[in-house]
Coordinates of C-alpha atoms (C1' of nucleotides) in Angstrom, one line a residue:
Chain W
M19 CA -39.5 183.9 311.3
A20 CA -42.8 183.7 313.0
L21 CA -43.0 182.8 316.7
N22 CA -45.9 180.6 317.6
P23 CA -46.8 178.1 321.0
Q24 CA -45.1 175.5 319.7
L25 CA -41.6 177.0 319.3
V26 CA -42.0 179.1 323.1
L27 CA -42.6 175.4 324.5
D28 CA -40.0 173.4 322.5
A29 CA -37.7 176.7 324.0
A30 CA -38.8 176.4 327.6
I31 CA -38.3 172.5 327.6
R32 CA -35.0 172.6 326.6
H33 CA -34.4 175.3 328.9
L34 CA -35.9 173.1 331.2
D35 CA -33.6 170.5 330.3
E36 CA -30.9 172.8 330.9
V37 CA -30.8 175.0 333.7
G38 CA -34.0 172.7 336.8
L39 CA -37.2 174.0 337.5
D40 CA -35.9 176.1 340.5
A41 CA -33.9 178.3 337.6
F42 CA -36.5 178.3 335.0
S43 CA -37.3 181.6 334.1
V44 CA -39.6 182.8 331.5
R45 CA -36.8 185.3 331.1
R46 CA -34.7 183.1 329.7
V47 CA -36.3 181.2 327.6
A48 CA -37.3 184.9 325.6
D49 CA -33.6 184.8 325.6
G50 CA -33.4 181.2 324.2
L51 CA -35.4 182.1 321.4
G52 CA -34.1 185.8 320.7
V53 CA -37.2 187.4 321.5
R54 CA -38.1 190.1 323.9
I55 CA -40.0 188.5 326.8
G56 CA -43.1 190.9 326.8
A57 CA -43.4 188.6 323.3
L58 CA -43.9 185.4 325.3
Y59 CA -47.0 186.7 327.0
W60 CA -48.8 187.1 324.2
H61 CA -48.3 183.4 324.0
Y62 CA -48.7 182.3 326.7
K63 CA -51.1 184.0 329.7
N64 CA -48.1 183.7 332.3
R65 CA -45.1 181.3 333.4
Q66 CA -47.8 179.0 335.4
A67 CA -48.8 178.0 331.4
L68 CA -45.9 177.0 330.0
V69 CA -45.3 174.7 332.8
D70 CA -48.1 173.3 332.6
A71 CA -47.3 173.1 328.5
I72 CA -44.5 171.1 329.4
A73 CA -46.4 168.4 331.4
A74 CA -49.2 168.6 328.8
R75 CA -45.7 167.1 326.5
I76 CA -44.4 165.5 329.1
L77 CA -47.4 163.3 329.3
E78 CA -48.4 163.1 326.1
P79 CA -46.2 159.6 324.7
L80 CA -47.8 157.8 327.6
T81 CA -51.8 159.0 326.6
L82 CA -50.4 157.5 322.8
M83 CA -49.7 154.1 323.4
E84 CA -51.6 151.1 322.0
P85 CA -53.9 149.2 323.6
S86 CA -52.5 146.3 324.7
T87 CA -54.4 142.5 324.6
D88 CA -51.7 141.4 327.4
A89 CA -52.9 140.3 331.3
W90 CA -54.3 143.6 333.4
D91 CA -51.1 143.6 335.4
V92 CA -48.9 143.3 332.5
R93 CA -50.6 146.4 331.1
L94 CA -50.1 148.7 334.4
C95 CA -46.5 147.6 335.1
R96 CA -46.1 149.0 331.8
F97 CA -47.6 152.0 332.4
A98 CA -46.3 152.7 335.5
R99 CA -42.7 151.9 334.0
A100 CA -43.8 154.5 330.8
Y101 CA -44.8 157.5 333.2
R102 CA -41.4 156.7 334.8
Q103 CA -39.7 157.2 332.1
A104 CA -41.6 159.8 331.2
L105 CA -40.8 161.4 333.9
L106 CA -37.0 160.6 334.2
S107 CA -36.6 161.9 330.0
H108 CA -36.7 166.0 331.1
T109 CA -35.4 167.2 334.2
D110 CA -37.0 167.7 337.0
G111 CA -40.4 165.9 334.9
A112 CA -42.0 164.6 338.3
R113 CA -41.6 168.1 339.5
V114 CA -42.7 169.7 336.8
I115 CA -46.1 167.4 336.9
T116 CA -46.6 168.3 340.7
A117 CA -46.7 172.0 339.8
I118 CA -49.7 171.8 337.3
S119 CA -52.1 173.6 337.5
G120 CA -55.0 171.8 337.8
P121 CA -55.3 168.0 335.0
G122 CA -56.4 169.6 332.2
P123 CA -57.3 167.4 328.8
M124 CA -54.0 165.5 328.7
G125 CA -54.4 164.7 332.6
H126 CA -57.8 163.4 332.3
A127 CA -56.8 161.6 329.4
F128 CA -53.8 160.4 331.5
M129 CA -55.3 158.5 334.2
A130 CA -57.9 157.2 332.0
I131 CA -55.2 155.0 331.4
P132 CA -54.9 153.4 334.5
V133 CA -58.6 153.4 335.8
K134 CA -58.8 151.8 332.6
V135 CA -56.9 148.7 333.4
L136 CA -58.3 148.3 337.2
C137 CA -61.8 148.3 335.7
E138 CA -61.0 145.2 333.5
A139 CA -59.5 143.5 336.7
G140 CA -62.4 143.3 337.5
L141 CA -62.4 146.1 340.6
P142 CA -64.8 148.2 341.0
A143 CA -65.1 151.7 339.6
T144 CA -64.6 153.3 342.5
D145 CA -61.7 151.2 343.9
A146 CA -60.2 151.0 340.7
A147 CA -60.1 155.1 340.8
A148 CA -58.2 155.0 344.3
A149 CA -55.8 152.2 343.3
A150 CA -54.9 154.4 340.2
D151 CA -54.3 157.6 342.2
V152 CA -51.8 155.1 345.0
L153 CA -50.0 153.8 342.0
T154 CA -49.5 157.4 339.7
S155 CA -48.3 158.8 343.4
Y156 CA -46.1 156.4 344.1
V157 CA -44.2 156.9 340.8
N158 CA -44.3 160.9 341.5
G159 CA -42.9 161.1 344.8
F160 CA -40.3 157.9 343.9
T161 CA -39.5 159.6 341.0
I162 CA -39.0 163.2 342.1
E163 CA -36.4 161.6 344.7
E164 CA -34.3 159.4 341.8
Q165 CA -34.2 163.0 340.6
N166 CA -33.7 164.5 343.5
R167 CA -31.1 163.3 344.6
K168 CA -30.8 159.6 343.0
L169 CA -29.5 160.7 339.7
G170 CA -25.7 159.7 340.7
Q171 CA -26.4 155.9 341.6
P172 CA -26.4 153.7 339.2
E173 CA -29.5 153.1 336.8
Q174 CA -29.4 149.3 337.6
D175 CA -30.0 149.6 341.6
R176 CA -32.7 152.7 341.2
D177 CA -34.6 150.3 338.6
R178 CA -34.0 147.5 341.2
G179 CA -35.8 150.1 343.7
F180 CA -39.1 151.1 341.6
E181 CA -39.5 147.8 340.5
F182 CA -39.6 146.9 344.8
G183 CA -42.5 149.0 345.0
L184 CA -44.3 148.1 341.9
T185 CA -43.7 144.4 342.5
L186 CA -46.1 144.9 346.4
L187 CA -48.3 147.6 345.2
L188 CA -49.0 144.6 341.8
D189 CA -49.0 142.0 344.4
G190 CA -52.1 144.1 346.7
L191 CA -53.9 144.5 343.6
R192 CA -53.9 140.8 342.8
S193 CA -55.8 140.2 345.8
R194 CA -58.7 142.6 345.8
T195 CA -59.1 141.8 341.6
T196 CA -61.3 138.9 340.2
A197 CA -60.0 138.8 336.6
Chain K
M23 CA -36.0 191.4 371.9
A24 CA -32.8 189.3 370.1
L25 CA -33.8 187.7 367.1
N26 CA -32.1 183.8 367.2
P27 CA -33.0 181.1 364.6
Q28 CA -35.5 179.6 366.7
L29 CA -37.7 182.6 366.1
V30 CA -36.4 182.8 363.0
L31 CA -37.7 179.7 362.2
D32 CA -41.5 180.4 363.8
A33 CA -41.2 183.3 361.7
A34 CA -40.9 181.4 358.8
I35 CA -43.0 178.4 359.0
R36 CA -45.8 181.3 360.5
H37 CA -45.7 182.6 357.1
L38 CA -45.3 178.9 354.8
D39 CA -48.4 178.6 356.2
E40 CA -50.2 181.5 355.4
V41 CA -49.4 181.9 351.6
G42 CA -47.3 178.4 351.2
L43 CA -44.4 176.9 349.2
D44 CA -44.3 179.6 346.3
A45 CA -44.7 182.3 347.8
F46 CA -42.8 182.0 350.7
S47 CA -40.6 184.9 350.9
V48 CA -37.5 185.3 352.8
R49 CA -38.2 189.8 352.4
R50 CA -42.0 188.4 354.1
V51 CA -40.5 187.1 357.0
A52 CA -38.1 189.7 357.8
D53 CA -42.2 191.8 357.9
G54 CA -43.4 189.0 360.5
L55 CA -40.3 189.5 362.3
G56 CA -40.3 193.5 362.4
V57 CA -36.5 193.9 360.7
R58 CA -34.6 194.2 358.0
I59 CA -33.8 191.3 355.9
G60 CA -30.9 191.7 356.5
A61 CA -30.7 190.8 359.3
L62 CA -31.8 186.8 358.2
Y63 CA -29.1 186.1 356.9
W64 CA -27.3 186.3 359.7
H65 CA -28.6 183.5 360.9
Y66 CA -29.7 181.3 358.0
K67 CA -27.1 181.6 355.4
N68 CA -30.0 182.0 352.8
R69 CA -33.7 180.5 351.3
Q70 CA -32.5 177.1 351.2
A71 CA -31.3 177.1 354.5
L72 CA -34.4 178.3 356.1
V73 CA -36.1 175.7 354.3
D74 CA -34.3 172.9 355.0
A75 CA -35.1 174.4 359.0
I76 CA -38.9 173.7 358.2
A77 CA -38.6 170.7 356.7
A78 CA -36.5 169.5 359.6
R79 CA -39.3 170.9 362.3
I80 CA -42.5 169.2 360.0
L81 CA -40.2 165.8 360.6
E82 CA -39.0 165.8 364.5
P83 CA -42.3 164.8 366.1
L84 CA -41.5 162.1 363.9
T85 CA -38.4 161.2 365.1
L86 CA -39.4 161.9 368.6
M87 CA -42.2 158.7 368.4
E88 CA -42.2 156.4 371.3
P89 CA -40.4 152.8 370.6
S90 CA -43.3 150.1 370.4
T91 CA -44.2 146.4 371.4
D92 CA -46.6 146.2 368.8
A93 CA -46.1 143.9 365.2
W94 CA -44.0 144.9 363.2
D95 CA -47.4 146.4 360.2
V96 CA -48.8 147.8 363.3
R97 CA -46.3 149.7 363.8
L98 CA -45.4 150.9 360.0
C99 CA -48.4 151.6 359.3
R100 CA -48.3 154.1 362.6
F101 CA -45.3 155.6 361.0
A102 CA -47.1 156.3 357.4
R103 CA -50.1 157.9 359.5
A104 CA -47.7 160.2 361.3
Y105 CA -45.7 161.0 358.4
R106 CA -48.5 162.3 356.8
Q107 CA -50.3 163.8 359.7
A108 CA -46.9 165.6 359.6
L109 CA -46.2 167.0 355.9
L110 CA -50.7 168.0 356.2
S111 CA -50.0 169.8 359.4
H112 CA -48.6 172.5 357.5
T113 CA -49.0 174.5 354.4
D114 CA -47.2 172.4 351.3
G115 CA -45.7 170.8 354.0
A116 CA -45.2 167.1 351.6
R117 CA -43.8 169.7 348.5
V118 CA -41.4 171.3 351.5
I119 CA -39.9 167.9 352.2
T120 CA -39.3 167.3 348.6
A121 CA -37.8 170.8 348.2
I122 CA -34.9 169.8 351.1
S123 CA -31.1 170.0 349.7
G124 CA -29.9 167.1 351.0
P125 CA -30.9 164.7 353.7
G126 CA -29.4 166.1 356.6
P127 CA -29.3 164.3 360.3
M128 CA -33.1 164.3 361.0
G129 CA -33.6 163.1 357.8
H130 CA -31.7 160.3 358.3
A131 CA -32.9 159.9 361.5
F132 CA -36.8 159.9 360.4
M133 CA -35.8 157.2 357.7
A134 CA -34.3 154.8 360.2
I135 CA -37.5 154.1 361.4
P136 CA -39.0 152.1 358.8
V137 CA -35.5 150.5 357.8
K138 CA -35.2 149.5 361.8
V139 CA -39.2 148.3 361.6
L140 CA -38.6 146.5 358.2
C141 CA -36.0 144.7 360.0
E142 CA -37.0 143.8 362.3
A143 CA -39.2 141.9 360.6
G144 CA -37.1 139.5 358.8
L145 CA -36.3 141.8 356.3
P146 CA -33.0 141.2 354.8
A147 CA -30.5 145.1 354.8
T148 CA -30.6 146.3 351.6
D149 CA -34.4 145.0 351.2
A150 CA -35.9 147.1 354.5
A151 CA -34.0 150.3 352.9
A152 CA -35.6 149.9 349.8
A153 CA -39.0 149.2 350.8
A154 CA -38.8 151.9 353.2
D155 CA -38.2 154.0 350.4
V156 CA -41.3 153.0 348.6
L157 CA -43.1 153.2 351.4
T158 CA -41.9 156.9 352.2
S159 CA -42.3 157.7 348.5
Y160 CA -46.3 156.7 348.4
V161 CA -46.7 159.4 351.4
N162 CA -44.5 161.6 349.9
G163 CA -46.6 161.6 346.4
F164 CA -49.8 161.4 347.5
T165 CA -49.2 163.9 349.9
I166 CA -48.0 166.4 347.2
E167 CA -51.3 165.7 345.3
E168 CA -53.5 166.1 348.8
Q169 CA -52.0 169.3 349.7
N170 CA -52.3 170.4 346.1
R171 CA -55.9 169.1 344.8
K172 CA -57.9 167.7 346.7
L173 CA -57.5 169.9 350.4
G174 CA -62.3 170.7 349.2
Q175 CA -62.6 167.1 349.3
P176 CA -64.2 165.7 352.1
E177 CA -60.8 164.4 354.2
Q178 CA -62.9 161.0 354.6
D179 CA -62.8 160.1 351.3
R180 CA -58.3 161.1 351.7
D181 CA -58.0 159.1 354.4
R182 CA -59.5 156.7 352.4
G183 CA -58.2 157.2 349.3
F184 CA -54.7 156.6 351.6
E185 CA -55.6 153.6 354.0
F186 CA -56.4 151.9 350.2
G187 CA -52.5 151.9 349.1
L188 CA -51.2 152.1 352.3
T189 CA -52.7 148.7 353.0
L190 CA -52.1 147.4 349.7
L191 CA -47.5 148.1 350.1
L192 CA -48.9 146.6 353.6
D193 CA -49.6 143.6 352.0
G194 CA -47.2 142.8 349.8
L195 CA -44.8 143.6 352.2
R196 CA -46.6 140.8 354.7
S197 CA -46.3 138.3 351.7
R198 CA -42.0 138.7 352.0
T199 CA -41.3 138.3 355.1
T200 CA -40.6 135.9 357.9
A201 CA -41.1 137.5 361.1
Chain B
dA16 C1' -22.1 189.6 367.9
dC17 C1' -26.2 191.4 365.5
dC18 C1' -28.7 194.5 362.8
dT19 C1' -29.1 198.2 359.4
dG20 C1' -28.9 200.8 355.1
dA21 C1' -28.2 200.6 350.7
dA22 C1' -26.8 198.1 346.5
dC23 C1' -26.5 194.0 343.2
dA24 C1' -28.7 191.4 339.7
dC25 C1' -32.0 189.1 338.8
dC26 C1' -37.4 187.9 339.1
dG27 C1' -42.4 188.0 336.5
dT28 C1' -46.1 191.1 334.3
dT29 C1' -48.6 194.3 332.0
dC30 C1' -49.2 197.2 328.5
dA31 C1' -49.1 201.4 325.4
dA32 C1' -46.5 201.9 321.1
dG33 C1' -44.7 200.6 316.3
dT34 C1' -45.0 197.1 313.0
Chain M
dA13 C1' -51.5 189.9 314.5
dC14 C1' -48.0 189.9 316.8
dC15 C1' -43.8 192.1 319.0
dT16 C1' -40.7 195.9 321.2
dG17 C1' -39.8 199.0 325.2
dA18 C1' -40.3 200.2 328.7
dA19 C1' -42.6 200.5 333.6
dC20 C1' -43.6 198.3 338.6
dA21 C1' -43.6 195.5 342.1
dC22 C1' -41.3 192.1 343.8
dC23 C1' -37.1 188.5 344.2
dG24 C1' -32.8 186.5 347.2
dT25 C1' -27.9 187.9 348.7
dT26 C1' -24.3 190.9 349.7
dC27 C1' -21.4 194.5 352.7
dA28 C1' -20.0 197.7 354.2
dA29 C1' -21.7 200.3 359.1
dG30 C1' -23.0 201.1 362.5
dT31 C1' -24.0 199.1 367.8

DNA sequence: ACCTGAACACCGTTCAAGT
DNA sequence: ACCTGAACACCGTTCAAGT
């Protein structure tokens, strides 16, 4: 069976889910595929490229969300929740995102979602970009901490904490929009 | 000259500032001290203990802020800004904080600051804790991104982005307090 | 108590050589 | 085109042995 970037990425994600980002090792990914380590370097330039690919895979579901006709604040909430869930769906998912070497095409498609919603809400383009940064920064920061230290805590409590911050941001944004 | 935890920590921070967290190496810290690597393990149990110590050093200035009689929102803003500045004062400072093995005494003293302010603002204890988590999560997330990718950007722009989010959170909090 | 010397088991990366 | 074999320069950690 021939190796290809897809299969390597699948194995990498399995390995990440098992051991977490700190113990994530290109060599172990090769082991999981029953292949010598040099083989992976044919499909991915280096470890960073593999991490970037994992990050893109994590963000992909968000860029595929179906468009909605709901109010902008409802859509922004849905985006933030879906983003957190995407990060939570893999071990250290939030830290993986902050370990990307740069925002690739997927990263740009991802950020375009909240920016678009906020523009439609009537925010000036520059404010929309800033607000989108704030929102994703919050989700990143919250979920990093959540995956680092709060996974023993009941899901309901963690959800409540997240929703509290989301509400604060949304309230602040509503008072700055015209729509 | 005898080695001690202080000197090791100083050298570790110098090394961190030079190469960043990813390239941070216990061996290089030993090199910087002109000492064999085994020597460091007498003063620090392992690499993680050294990172924890760096994090505590970064947070220390905040726990030493002089008490203030200003309004709660002014104090909370001041705390958030000082926290961001503390993180920015060392290479990858924000990522160092999220790499702590656990909240030590310094971490607890640190979190007590915003919690206290928010309690005095009239928030129920449980809301105060949640809001403090939200605020620090935001600062962490924002500053990680800032140190990862925005350090080329003018400081004024980065400050503006940060203040935007801070204002949103503060506005949201004000509508939930009695004081 | 504090440090050296030396080893151990691991990394990521490269690259000629095979097929 | 794709993978193996083998090397290289690095890690963190341990621990007997020295002082």
